[in-house]
Structures are given as C-alpha cells and as structure tokens.
C-alpha angles and dihedrals in degrees: 000000000000117000114279109246095199137337117238125221111273096031089133091059090049091052090050090050093050089050093049092049091061093037093239122155125229087246092057091047092049092049093049095044100039090232116129113259093233088054092050089051093051092048091051088051092055107274113141114255127205118252088249094053093046092048092052093047093049092046089052092049090050090049089050089057106271110144089182093057092053091052090044092056091054089047092054092047092057116103110223111201106153103028125048109250107263124218112274089241094053105127090219096047093118090049090052089052087057089050090052091052092044093052090047089052091050092048092052091049095049092051089071106085097200094065114123110268097233090057093046092050091048091052092047089056091046091049091056091047093049091049092051093051092044092054090051095048093042091067118073103194119107136162132217104206121195115209126181146130120284113278100020093118098255097141092047091051092050092050093053095040092055101033096250092153135136105229092199093064123090110272091224094060108073095182093055094046100054123086093212110073115250136185142136093309138297090062107118109077098198144345113309122205119198112198144147117285140173089254142351110296151122128243119195125205103203126224112257117259090248095052091044090054090048094051094047089045091053092048092049094044092052092048091048092050090055090047093051095041092245095124095079104126111142109257091349137094134171131234142122116278117289094250094049092044090052092052094046092049092051093046091052097036090238098128129151104258121208115211135174121229127215091278093053095253118143116237128184125222117197102207091190091057090047091053091047090054089058094054128085096211140019089245091057090048092051092048092052092049092051090047091054091053092062091211092178090067095051098092104123112111102163131050120183125194117228119238111282105130130277094279094054091042092055090051092052092043091054093053094044092050092052092048092051094042089054098041094246100135112087096209099045121085126227103281126235087189137356127215118205110202117206124179112238094011111162091008090139090074108067114210097013130092107212127183129186120224125205105198124205108270118269110241100161132059093232117090109248121227093241091054091045089056088058092046094055098038105108091208095057127085108206120215111200108205127207136168110259098249095046097044118161089032123198091256092052091052090047092053093047091051089047091054091055101035102038100030104025089227124156112237097205102062103078098283100110144012135181117235117196114199112207122195129206109331099338092124090059091054094065116106130204124233091277092052096254119141122235124267094232141340093284090054089049090052090051092053092046091049090056090051092050093048091051090053093049092047094050092094123047093322095247092125096058096106098058111123113238116210134180132205130177106187092208097052117011131090108258093197091057094052092041088054090051090055092048088052088061091056088050089052091051091054092042091059090057091043092053091047092051093048092048091051092047091050092049092048091048089052091054092050094046095047101034092111093051107100093205091055094049090046091052092051089047090051090053090050090051092052091049089049091052090050092049092048090058099038109030101117121091109261114246122272115274099193137000115259088233090064090079090053094049092049091048092050089053091052097049111122102200128052087209090069094056091041091054091045093054090051089057098048091256100314114106124148090236094046126016117186093202091049091053091048089050091052088050090052091052093048091051090049092053093044097046093047096043096092091043093056092043089056090048089051089051090056091049092048089053091049091051090056094051109106091205090062099052091117090058097052094112090048091054092046092052091051086056090054091047092050091058089052092049090051093053092043091053092049093049091047089050090052092054092044094053091049094049096045096051106026098075096048091044095052092043095052098091090167092059094055097040087053090051094046091049089063089076109098094024092107133264118342100056094144093047092051093049091048090053093048092050093046091051090050093056093045089058095050096092093147094050091046091053091046091054091049090053091050090047090054090052092048091049090054093046100041100036116008100046096048090050091046089055090058096043109034128055092203095054110122124245118274116243112265094240111038113165105166091170092062106028126065108200127201111268113266097186135014120207116244 
C-alpha cells in the first residue's frame, strides 16, 4: 500500500465497517496485519492509529477480501491540495478527484507568465467555478423542507413518510399514531428538524429573550385590549397565533378552563382575562404573566430517551414532542426550533446526511423570511404541499413564482417539487376531460397531475418542469415517495457535478490547445466580441419598479389584521411579516427585471458566436460564458436583496413615530390594514435620499457582480478582481452614481 498522507476522522469506524462486510473477527484481522488485537479494538473505537498501523490493517483487510479497504487505502494515500478531502463515502468522491487534478493542471498553467492573456483569464474563471462546485459537492448534508399552508396535512405526511409513528396507537387514528402533533391547523409551534442522532432524543433551540418578551407582550396587549374594550374592530381581533397562544397559556397556567354548571351546560373561564381584571395597568399584568412562567427555571435544552427499544422510544418521543410543542414542560423554554434525533435516520442514502424539515404552517400570503431562507438555500430541496383538491394552491403558485422572480432559480433542476396530499377517496373523484372517473387511485393521480401541469403552464411556461408527487398516508407506499424526494437531492447534486465536469473539460481544452494559434485566435475573437458588447451596454439598466412595491403588495394581501398589528409593535420586524425582508425581495425582483433585457442581449451575442464557423474551436469557451452569465445574474439579484435590506432596515426600525402612528390605527374603525398600507407607502415615497443611496449602491454592485467579471474575460487591461468578492453578502459604498 502507498504511504498514508493523513488519516481522516472516523477511520476507525470505516475499518470496523470493512471488517464487518467480510465477516472477519478482530482476532483474524490482528493475526493477518500483525497489529495487536487490543490495538485494533482501540482504533475501531476511535483511538488514533499511526500511519504504519493503519496501512497494515487496511492491507490485511484487502488480503482478507475487502474491496472497499483496497480503495480506501488509495484514497488515504492521495494528497489533496486544491480540494478539501471528501468523506470516503461521498457519492461524488471520484468527481472531486477529477476536480483536484483539474485545479492542479490550471495552477501549473498559470504559473507560466508568457501564456496568452485570454487563455489565462479563461482559466482563472474556470478555476473559480470548479472550486465553487467542489465545495458544494464536498459537503454531504442536505435538507428536504416541507412547506404548506396550515391544515394541509403536512405533519401527518412527514410522520408517515419517515416512520415517525407510535406503534401502540390504533392504526385507524392517524392523529394518534404520528409523532409530530397534528390537528386542524395552527398546531406546529415552530420549525421541526428530523435528523440522525446517537439515540432517540429532542433538542430545543430556545426563543431569544427579546422575541420571548415580544410574544408575551403581544399576548398581554391583546388580552388587555379585550378587557378594556379596545379590541372593537369590525370583523377583526388581535392576538398571537393560536399555537403560540396555546404554549404561552400553558407555560403561565393561564388556560381557558371549560367547566359544567349545575344544569350540565359548558362554560369557559379565561384565566388570563381574569388575571388582567385584577391588575391596574397592562404593565402590571405583563409582569405577573412573566412571573408565572418561571423563565429562570426553563433551562433544559436536551431530552434523551433511555434504551427501551424503538417502539417504546417512539411512544415516548410522541408524548415529549407534544408536551414541548404545547409548552407543558416546566423546565423547557419556548422553542424557536425543535430537533428530533432518530438513530439510523436517512441510512438508506449512503454517503449523504439528509434531514427532513417540517416548517411552521403558512397562514399568510406573504413569503416569510424563514421560508425564504429555505427557498434560496442551494442544499435544500423544497416540497410545496397542497391538499389534493386545491393543488396547486395559491400559496404554492406564489412560492414557485417567488423562486423564479426573486431568486432567479430554475424550478426543474431538483430544487422544488409539489406534493399533493389526497384524503380518503379524493383521487377517485377526479374526472377526465370527457367526464369519466379514474380506474384507480394511480389513474386519479395521473389525471390530477395533468390538471396541475396545465395550471402551472398557464403563464409563460417556466414552471413546466416541476415534479408533481402524491401521497395518501392511509394507502400509499411511503418508501416510493421518499425515494422520489431523494431523487430530487440527487438531481441537485448532479447539476453541480455536470457544471464541474464541463468546467474541467473546458479548462483541459485550453491547456491542451494553448499552443495552437487557431485556438488562441478564436478565444481572442470571442473576447473582442464580448468587449464590444460591454462597451455598448456597460451601464446599469434603469430601475423597473421600486423595492417598496413588493412590500406594499404584500401588505395588501395580508389576511389577518393581527399580523400587521404585531408587525407595527415590533417596528416592522415580525416573524410572520418582516418589512425589511419584503423590501429585500423587492430589490431582488427589480434587479432581475432591470437586467433581463441586458442578459438577453448578451445571450444573443453568444448565440451568434456559437453559429460562427470560424469560432468552432472556442465553443466550450462560449458555453462557459453562458453558464457564468447566469451566475452573474443571480449574484446581482442576491446582492440587490441585501442592499435593499441594509439601506432601509435601520431607518425603518429607528422611526418610532412611523410605527406608533401605524399601531394607533387600531381601534379607529374598519380599514386598519388599508390605513397602515397608506402610511407605509407615504413613508417610502418621501425617502428620496434613501432611494438615491440604494441606486448608487446598485450601480456599484452591478459593476462588481456583472461588469468586472465580463471585463476580465474581454479586456487584457482589466484589473484583477479582489480575492474575496461576495456581492451577495457585502454592500459596498457606491463608487459611481449614474447620471
């Protein structure tokens, strides 16, 4: 065996696995390797072995018939300089080895100063692209996040898909069987992550002190308004969400008690309202509620279930989750998120670490910041859930449009799928175009899929490639649907794999043909055409719509006055509706809209170049510029999002008068939402200085994210790019402002 360059963490577990696969004992391995059996045992348990010991053990395993051990030895002997060593089980390990060799080849080429500048610039761009894809593929963690409106059956579906079931409950009662709490909606308190763990357990991430104070303050303010008669809006009332209210009431012991009188009639006693009636001020009431919660005692963040077998563990996990989700444990804080740890979870996908995410139900039309984070995370596959009859629901269509228009993300490359959740015999109630019913459920799914695809294609057709899945928890095969979701993660990774291979092939072509004058001339000709294009189209295109337009539209679409009321009490930043987040989405949408024609013109130039017979040798170069252009477009949009947030968030939060004026609209009669919308719109219209500041920043971002990268490919005199450009995360000072 070649010398081991370095031993990764977990090598002992890998050795134990190789030994188990060939049914060899530690004694046999020790005898074959010449390493003491006690030493083999300690290494398998995690003790660090010397390179000599590890080499002998792996050689012995290979001699005993382990193919994996032989490959593992070669893997350990490899010196990784340009790519971080991947896990041996990484499904793209061989691809990453190609990336390592490709980057080594590029580095050797760039060391020679006399290389033609167009080729050097091309390779520099390809090096950055290969490194980006390699970093993505080198990590093995992915999430499958389920998003849907409250009450669609999302938590029930997740529980059945991933085997989170209490075997002691009656099979006929779905609600009692599932570990995740279900109901008629407004049941899940916070985001729930299901992932692999060393044992069965629950980990709670607590709400911050500030958010806890805000939630208690909202609950107390709403209760006080009802006490004082101030909550008299026609058809509207204010309160925290049902699930948060339920948890706060349980934590404080201020529940609504149902009692029967002497005549058998049921009466309700709101203990929170009773406590409020005993207080002189709202501040006193809030202080007494917080005192009853005993927040200082709520310090337990982890709960582990003792060994008792998987069946008993699921039963205990189900009860614990419900107690935490409803605020019934006196030593556990109000959670911001809950992790369910399951031994062996996702074990059916070798080399990948998958977790399932049950998001808090969507009960507003506006896209929440927490859901947006899942939508734009390149490592997350998003499952948009609808009831069967409503699929694709309005919210699903909104989120799909948001993915395209605010993130510039393709919806047909493993990023998103639509999951329709039929109940009972809904699939059999579908009819074809002639009015005939389906033969069976699968036929009903086929008919419904056609209907959904027609709905999604009714616009510009950009949503045609979205996978449409179905799952009836009572009838359908969970493993089949789970496999379909895993396939989407595979597609996500495959898109990066293809990109990496294309870039490596293009770089290899440059290196192999760099001495061919015709090749260099073709690349130079492409650079000249790009330079001509940039000379005519460098300035940032004009703004199409104000970033605040997204916010105003979202305010108009809000369903519940409570959401706007809570937002105004937090100076615009509420988990269910964030003003700065909406403005950021508006900035990204404007960036994509205003740059759309520019990128279409660039694509037109590239299409012309691809048809030029004299540039056949530069085809890969042209294709890679196309790929880069899509990356520039998304980078500019993400940078614009961040810029809009940073420009407006501080002034918005600091303007106490704005939000007190908005909050004061409650109690002024019907039209609360309309009045707040008008006040916010007027505020933005007056922010001439902020609007100009954002436009200056946008011009700088355009230059940094789009113009300068293209200059580097088209102009020998273009300066070097900074080593660490992150336009999506950094908002620079404006360097030029368009006239």
